[in-house]
Short mmCIF file of C-alpha atoms and ligand atoms in Angstrom, two decimals:
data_model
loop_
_atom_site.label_atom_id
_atom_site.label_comp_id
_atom_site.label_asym_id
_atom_site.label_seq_id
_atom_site.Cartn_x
_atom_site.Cartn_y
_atom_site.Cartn_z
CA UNK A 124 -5.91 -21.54 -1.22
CA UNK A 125 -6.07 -21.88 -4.96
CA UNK A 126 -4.34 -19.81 -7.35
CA UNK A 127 -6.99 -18.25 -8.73
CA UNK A 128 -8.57 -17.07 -5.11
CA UNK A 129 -7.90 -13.34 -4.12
CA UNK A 130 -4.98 -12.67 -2.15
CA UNK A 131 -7.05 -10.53 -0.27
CA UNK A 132 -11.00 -9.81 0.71
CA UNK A 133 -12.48 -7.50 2.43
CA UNK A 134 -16.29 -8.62 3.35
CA UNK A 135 -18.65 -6.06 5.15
CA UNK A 136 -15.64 -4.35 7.41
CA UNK A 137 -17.00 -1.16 9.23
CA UNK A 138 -15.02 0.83 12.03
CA UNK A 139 -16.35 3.80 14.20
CA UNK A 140 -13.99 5.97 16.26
CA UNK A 141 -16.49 6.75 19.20
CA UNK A 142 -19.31 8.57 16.72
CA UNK A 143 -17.54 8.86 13.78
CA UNK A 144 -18.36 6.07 10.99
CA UNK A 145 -14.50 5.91 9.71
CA UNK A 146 -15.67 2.82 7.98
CA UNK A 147 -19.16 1.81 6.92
CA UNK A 148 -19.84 -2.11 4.93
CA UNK A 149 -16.75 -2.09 2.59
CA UNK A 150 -16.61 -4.89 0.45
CA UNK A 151 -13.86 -5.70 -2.29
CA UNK A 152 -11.12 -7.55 -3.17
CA UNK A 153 -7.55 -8.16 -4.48
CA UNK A 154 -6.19 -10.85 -6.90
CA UNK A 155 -2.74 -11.90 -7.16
CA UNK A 156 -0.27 -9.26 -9.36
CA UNK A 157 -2.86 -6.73 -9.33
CA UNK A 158 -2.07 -2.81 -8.48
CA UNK A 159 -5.49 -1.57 -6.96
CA UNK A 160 -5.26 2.47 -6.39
CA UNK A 161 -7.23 3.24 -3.15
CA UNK A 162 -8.07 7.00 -3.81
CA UNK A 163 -10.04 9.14 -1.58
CA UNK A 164 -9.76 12.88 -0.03
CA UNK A 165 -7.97 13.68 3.38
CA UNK A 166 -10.67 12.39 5.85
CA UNK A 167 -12.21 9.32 3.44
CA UNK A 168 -11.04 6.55 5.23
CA UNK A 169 -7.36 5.11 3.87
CA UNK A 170 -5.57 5.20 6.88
CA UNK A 171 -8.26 3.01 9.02
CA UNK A 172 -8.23 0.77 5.96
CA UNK A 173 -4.36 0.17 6.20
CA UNK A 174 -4.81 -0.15 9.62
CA UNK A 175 -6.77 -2.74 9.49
CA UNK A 176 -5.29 -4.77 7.07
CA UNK A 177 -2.16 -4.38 9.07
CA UNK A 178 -4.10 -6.02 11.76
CA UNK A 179 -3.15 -3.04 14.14
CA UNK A 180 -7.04 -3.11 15.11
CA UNK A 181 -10.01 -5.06 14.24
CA UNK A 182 -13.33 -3.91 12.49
CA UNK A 183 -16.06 -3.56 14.66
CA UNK A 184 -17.85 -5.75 11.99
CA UNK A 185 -16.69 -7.65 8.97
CA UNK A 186 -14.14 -9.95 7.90
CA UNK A 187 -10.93 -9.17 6.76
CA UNK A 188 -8.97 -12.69 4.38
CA UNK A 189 -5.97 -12.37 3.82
CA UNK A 190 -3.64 -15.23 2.05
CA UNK A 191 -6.94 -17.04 2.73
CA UNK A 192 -6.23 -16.46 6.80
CA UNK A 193 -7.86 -14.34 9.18
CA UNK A 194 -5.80 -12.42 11.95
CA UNK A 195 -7.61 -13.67 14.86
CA UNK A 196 -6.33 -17.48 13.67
CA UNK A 197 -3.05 -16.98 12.19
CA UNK A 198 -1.39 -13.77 12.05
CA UNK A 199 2.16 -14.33 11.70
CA UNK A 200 0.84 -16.76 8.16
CA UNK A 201 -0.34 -13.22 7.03
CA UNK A 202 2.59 -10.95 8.78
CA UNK A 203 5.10 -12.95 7.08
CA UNK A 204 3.74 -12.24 3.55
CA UNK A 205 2.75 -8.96 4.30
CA UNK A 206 4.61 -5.86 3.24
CA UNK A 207 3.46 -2.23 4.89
CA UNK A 208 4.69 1.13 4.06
CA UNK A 209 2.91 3.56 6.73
CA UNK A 210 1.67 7.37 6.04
CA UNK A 211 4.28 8.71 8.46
CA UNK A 212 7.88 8.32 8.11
CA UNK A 213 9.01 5.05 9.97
CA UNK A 214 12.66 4.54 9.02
CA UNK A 215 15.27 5.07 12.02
CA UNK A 216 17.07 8.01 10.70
CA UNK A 217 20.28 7.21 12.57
CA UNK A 218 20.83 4.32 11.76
CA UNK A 219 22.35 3.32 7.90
CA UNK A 220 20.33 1.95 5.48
CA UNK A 221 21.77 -1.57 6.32
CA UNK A 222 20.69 -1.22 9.25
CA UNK A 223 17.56 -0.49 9.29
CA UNK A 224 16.95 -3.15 6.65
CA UNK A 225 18.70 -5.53 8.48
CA UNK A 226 17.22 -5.38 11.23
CA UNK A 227 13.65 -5.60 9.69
CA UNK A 228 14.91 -9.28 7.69
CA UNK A 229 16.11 -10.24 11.43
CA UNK A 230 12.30 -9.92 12.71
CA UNK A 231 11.57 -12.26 9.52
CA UNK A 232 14.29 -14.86 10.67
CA UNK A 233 17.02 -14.07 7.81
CA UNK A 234 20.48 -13.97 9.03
CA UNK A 235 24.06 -14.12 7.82
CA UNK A 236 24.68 -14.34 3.90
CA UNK A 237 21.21 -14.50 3.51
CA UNK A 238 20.28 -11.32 5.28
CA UNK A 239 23.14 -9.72 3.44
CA UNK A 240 21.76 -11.04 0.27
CA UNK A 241 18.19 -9.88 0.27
CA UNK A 242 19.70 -6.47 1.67
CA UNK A 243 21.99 -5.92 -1.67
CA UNK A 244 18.72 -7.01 -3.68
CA UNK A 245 16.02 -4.83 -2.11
CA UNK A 246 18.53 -1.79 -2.62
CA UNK A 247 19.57 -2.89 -5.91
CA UNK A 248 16.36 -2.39 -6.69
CA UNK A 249 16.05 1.37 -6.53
CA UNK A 250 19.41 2.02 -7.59
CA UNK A 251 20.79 2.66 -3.65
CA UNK A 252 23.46 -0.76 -3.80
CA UNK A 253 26.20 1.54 -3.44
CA UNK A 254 24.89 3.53 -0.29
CA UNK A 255 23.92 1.05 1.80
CA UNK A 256 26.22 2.88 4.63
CA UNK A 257 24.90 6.21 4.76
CA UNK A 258 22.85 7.25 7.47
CA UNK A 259 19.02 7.49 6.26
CA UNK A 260 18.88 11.13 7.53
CA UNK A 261 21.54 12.13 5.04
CA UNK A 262 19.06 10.84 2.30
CA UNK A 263 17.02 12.98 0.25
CA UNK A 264 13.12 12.40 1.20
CA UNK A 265 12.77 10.29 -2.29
CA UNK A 266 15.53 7.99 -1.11
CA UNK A 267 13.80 7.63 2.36
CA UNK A 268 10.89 6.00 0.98
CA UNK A 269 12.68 3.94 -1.06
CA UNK A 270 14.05 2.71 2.26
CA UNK A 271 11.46 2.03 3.93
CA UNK A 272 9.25 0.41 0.47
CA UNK A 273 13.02 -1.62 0.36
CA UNK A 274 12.33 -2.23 4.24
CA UNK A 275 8.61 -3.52 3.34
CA UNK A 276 9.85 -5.90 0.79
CA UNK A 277 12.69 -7.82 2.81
CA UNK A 278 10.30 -10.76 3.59
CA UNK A 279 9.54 -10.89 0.10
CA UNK A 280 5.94 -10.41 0.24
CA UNK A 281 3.17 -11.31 -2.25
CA UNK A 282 0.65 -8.50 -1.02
CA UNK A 283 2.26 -4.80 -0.69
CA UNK A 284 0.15 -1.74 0.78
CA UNK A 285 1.59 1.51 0.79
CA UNK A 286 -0.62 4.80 2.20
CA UNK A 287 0.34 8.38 0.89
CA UNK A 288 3.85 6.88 0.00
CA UNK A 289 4.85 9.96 -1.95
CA UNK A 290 3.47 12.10 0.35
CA UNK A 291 6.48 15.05 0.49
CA UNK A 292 8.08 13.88 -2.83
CA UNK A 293 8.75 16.41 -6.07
CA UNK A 294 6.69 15.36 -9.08
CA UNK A 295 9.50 13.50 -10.79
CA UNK A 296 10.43 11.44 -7.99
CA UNK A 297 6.71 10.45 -7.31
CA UNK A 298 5.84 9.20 -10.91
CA UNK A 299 9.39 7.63 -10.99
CA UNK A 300 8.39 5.66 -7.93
CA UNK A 301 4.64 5.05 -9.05
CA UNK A 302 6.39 3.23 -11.77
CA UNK A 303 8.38 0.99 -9.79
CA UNK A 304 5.79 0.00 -8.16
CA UNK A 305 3.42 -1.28 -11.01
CA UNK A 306 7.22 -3.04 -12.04
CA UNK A 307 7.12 -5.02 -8.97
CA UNK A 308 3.21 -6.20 -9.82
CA UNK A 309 3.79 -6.86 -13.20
CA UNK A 310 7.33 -8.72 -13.20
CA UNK A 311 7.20 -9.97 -9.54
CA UNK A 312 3.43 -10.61 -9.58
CA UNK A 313 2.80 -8.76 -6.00
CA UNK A 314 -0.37 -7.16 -5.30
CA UNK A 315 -0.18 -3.79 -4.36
CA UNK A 316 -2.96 -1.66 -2.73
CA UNK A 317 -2.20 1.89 -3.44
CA UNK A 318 -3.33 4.89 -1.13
CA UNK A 319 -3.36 8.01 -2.37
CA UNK A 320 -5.21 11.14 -2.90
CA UNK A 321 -3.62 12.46 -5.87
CA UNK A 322 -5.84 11.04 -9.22
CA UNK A 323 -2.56 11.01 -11.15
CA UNK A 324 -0.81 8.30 -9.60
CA UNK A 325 -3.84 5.94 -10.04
CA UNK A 326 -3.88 6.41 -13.71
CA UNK A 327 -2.22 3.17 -15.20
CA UNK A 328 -4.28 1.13 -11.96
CA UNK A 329 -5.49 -2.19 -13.19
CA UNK A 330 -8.29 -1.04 -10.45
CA UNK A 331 -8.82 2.08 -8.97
CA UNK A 332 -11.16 1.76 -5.78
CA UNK A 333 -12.82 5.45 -4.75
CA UNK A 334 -13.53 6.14 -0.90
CA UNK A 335 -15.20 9.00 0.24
CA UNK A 336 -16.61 9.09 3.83
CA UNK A 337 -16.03 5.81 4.89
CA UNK A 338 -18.03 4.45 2.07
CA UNK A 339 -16.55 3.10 -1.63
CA UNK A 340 -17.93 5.47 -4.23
CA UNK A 341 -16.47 3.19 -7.17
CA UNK A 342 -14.64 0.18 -7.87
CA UNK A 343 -13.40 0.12 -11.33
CA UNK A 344 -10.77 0.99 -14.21
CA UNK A 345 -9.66 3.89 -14.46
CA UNK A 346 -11.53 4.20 -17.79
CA UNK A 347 -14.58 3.20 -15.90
CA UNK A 348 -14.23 5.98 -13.49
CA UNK A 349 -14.19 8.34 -16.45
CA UNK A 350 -17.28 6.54 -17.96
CA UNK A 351 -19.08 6.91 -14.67
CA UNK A 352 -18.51 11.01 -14.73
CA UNK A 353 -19.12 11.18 -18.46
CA UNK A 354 -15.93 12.74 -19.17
CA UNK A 355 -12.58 11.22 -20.35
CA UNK A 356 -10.35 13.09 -17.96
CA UNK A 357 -9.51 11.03 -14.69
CA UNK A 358 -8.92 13.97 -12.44
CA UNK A 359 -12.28 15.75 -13.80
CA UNK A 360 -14.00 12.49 -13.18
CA UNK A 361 -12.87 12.33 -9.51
CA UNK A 362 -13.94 15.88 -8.71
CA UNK A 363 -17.41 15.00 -9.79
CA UNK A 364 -17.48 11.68 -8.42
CA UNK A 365 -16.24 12.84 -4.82
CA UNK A 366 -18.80 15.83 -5.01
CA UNK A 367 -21.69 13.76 -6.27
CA UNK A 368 -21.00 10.38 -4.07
CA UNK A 369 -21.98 8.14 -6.67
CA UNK A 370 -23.16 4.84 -7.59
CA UNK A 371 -20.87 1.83 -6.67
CA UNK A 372 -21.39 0.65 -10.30
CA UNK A 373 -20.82 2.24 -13.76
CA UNK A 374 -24.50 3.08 -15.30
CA UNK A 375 -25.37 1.35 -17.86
P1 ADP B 26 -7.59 9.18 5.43
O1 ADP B 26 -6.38 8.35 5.67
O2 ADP B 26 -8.34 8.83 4.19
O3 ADP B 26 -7.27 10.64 5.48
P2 ADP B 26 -8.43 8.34 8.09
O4 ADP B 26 -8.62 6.88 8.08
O5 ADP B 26 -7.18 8.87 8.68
O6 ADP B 26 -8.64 8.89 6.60
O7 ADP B 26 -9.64 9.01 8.85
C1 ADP B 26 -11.01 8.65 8.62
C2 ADP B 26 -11.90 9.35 9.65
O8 ADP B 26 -11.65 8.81 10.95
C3 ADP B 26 -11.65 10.84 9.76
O9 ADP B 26 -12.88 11.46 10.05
C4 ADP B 26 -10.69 10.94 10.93
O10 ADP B 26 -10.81 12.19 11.57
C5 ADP B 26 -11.17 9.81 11.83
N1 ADP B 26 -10.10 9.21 12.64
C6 ADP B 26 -8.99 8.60 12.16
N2 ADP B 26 -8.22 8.12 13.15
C7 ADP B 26 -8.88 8.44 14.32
C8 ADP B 26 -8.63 8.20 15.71
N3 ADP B 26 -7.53 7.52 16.12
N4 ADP B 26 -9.52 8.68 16.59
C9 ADP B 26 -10.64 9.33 16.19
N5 ADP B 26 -10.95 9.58 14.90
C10 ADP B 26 -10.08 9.14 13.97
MG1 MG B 27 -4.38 8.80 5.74
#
């Protein structure tokens, strides 16, 4: 794989639940360090994406790359660099925060000072160094996902996908963490793919891909999005966009 290859492509990938066409030919890719916001309505598609890409299931059809590897060859090459933070809470809520990271870096082969190591750094991180001992249920729901995005970064990995990570957060604590986030692409160079459907917290995207009904309405900037809807107002631009299903490409 060369440096300049994406870190991840998606080629043609379509998925049907019995009748219903969760997926339908989605094409795109990621490149290393970028933050790609994957915004769509309840219903669009995200979680069948992230699903896939987890390799929890395979497309019907289409090719998922990943770290120039495919699951059905070499998963663990791809598990290993792989960070996940899932829609539903996943973090064992009796057990401390060192424990549940610990036990995550221990299913990534870390051990002793090591293990201890990357714990302290991960919850360094988002300021939680000093509670490593608490139980996650005494944690406030902002801390929890901090957790488990800590938990998702123990193996240190170059491509990070998070779906609805904010989802039960106040509006502080979700821009707060937005911005960590597009920290850890620009200073640590990891790629993050970004589910969400709030318009907001795709705003400073480098790319900001638009699902609707299993199909990508747009895959663009931000600024692009706006262009497309004739408007300079990102959340204006996604109302139309997801009402009109538009063109995959800005007009000219
Ligand atoms: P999103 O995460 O964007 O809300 P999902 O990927 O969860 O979207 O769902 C996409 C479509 O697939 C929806 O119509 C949803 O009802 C359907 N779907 C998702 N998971 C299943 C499943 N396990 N069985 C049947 N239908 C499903
Ligand atoms: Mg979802």
């Amino acid at each position: 794989m060369n440096q300049s290859d994406p870190i991840m492509t998606l080629s043609s990938v379509s998925k049907s639940y019995g009748k219903i066409d969760a997926l339908k030919d989605i094409n795109f890719e990621i490149k290393a360090g970028e933050f790609v916001g994957l915004l769509g309505p309840n219903g669009a598609g995200k979680s069948t994406m992230f699903q896939i890409i987890s390799g929890l299931f395979a497309p019907n059809e289409g090719t998922v790359t990943i770290f120039g590897r495919h699951y059905s060859d070499d998963s663990s090459a791809i598990l290993s660099r792989l960070g996940v933070v899932f829609q539903d809470r996943s973090a064992d809520l009796d057990l401390t925060i060192k424990a549940n990271l610990a036990f995550h870096g221990r299913l990534f082969g870390l051990s002793g000072q090591r293990l201890q190591e990357r714990i302290l750094e991960q919850t360094q991180r988002f300021d939680m160094g000093e509670m490593i001992n608490r139980r996650v249920r005494q944690l406030s729901g902002g801390q929890q996902r901090k957790v488990e995005i800590a938990r998702a970064l123990m193996n240190h990995p170059s491509l990070l996908i998070m779906d609805e990570a904010t989802a039960g957060l106040d509006s502080l604590s979700r821009a707060a963490l937005v911005q960590d986030i597009h920290n850890l692409a620009k200073v640590d160079g990891v790629s993050i793919l970004w589910a969400t459907h709030l318009v907001d917290e795709v705003a400073q995207a480098d790319r900001v891909i638009l699902l609707q009904s299993g199909g990508i309405v747009a895959d663009t900037t931000p600024e692009g999005m706006c262009a497309m809807a004739n408007t300079d107002d990102l959340t204006a631009a996604y109302a139309t966009l997801v009402k009109s299903g538009a063109p995959k490409q800005p007009q000219a």
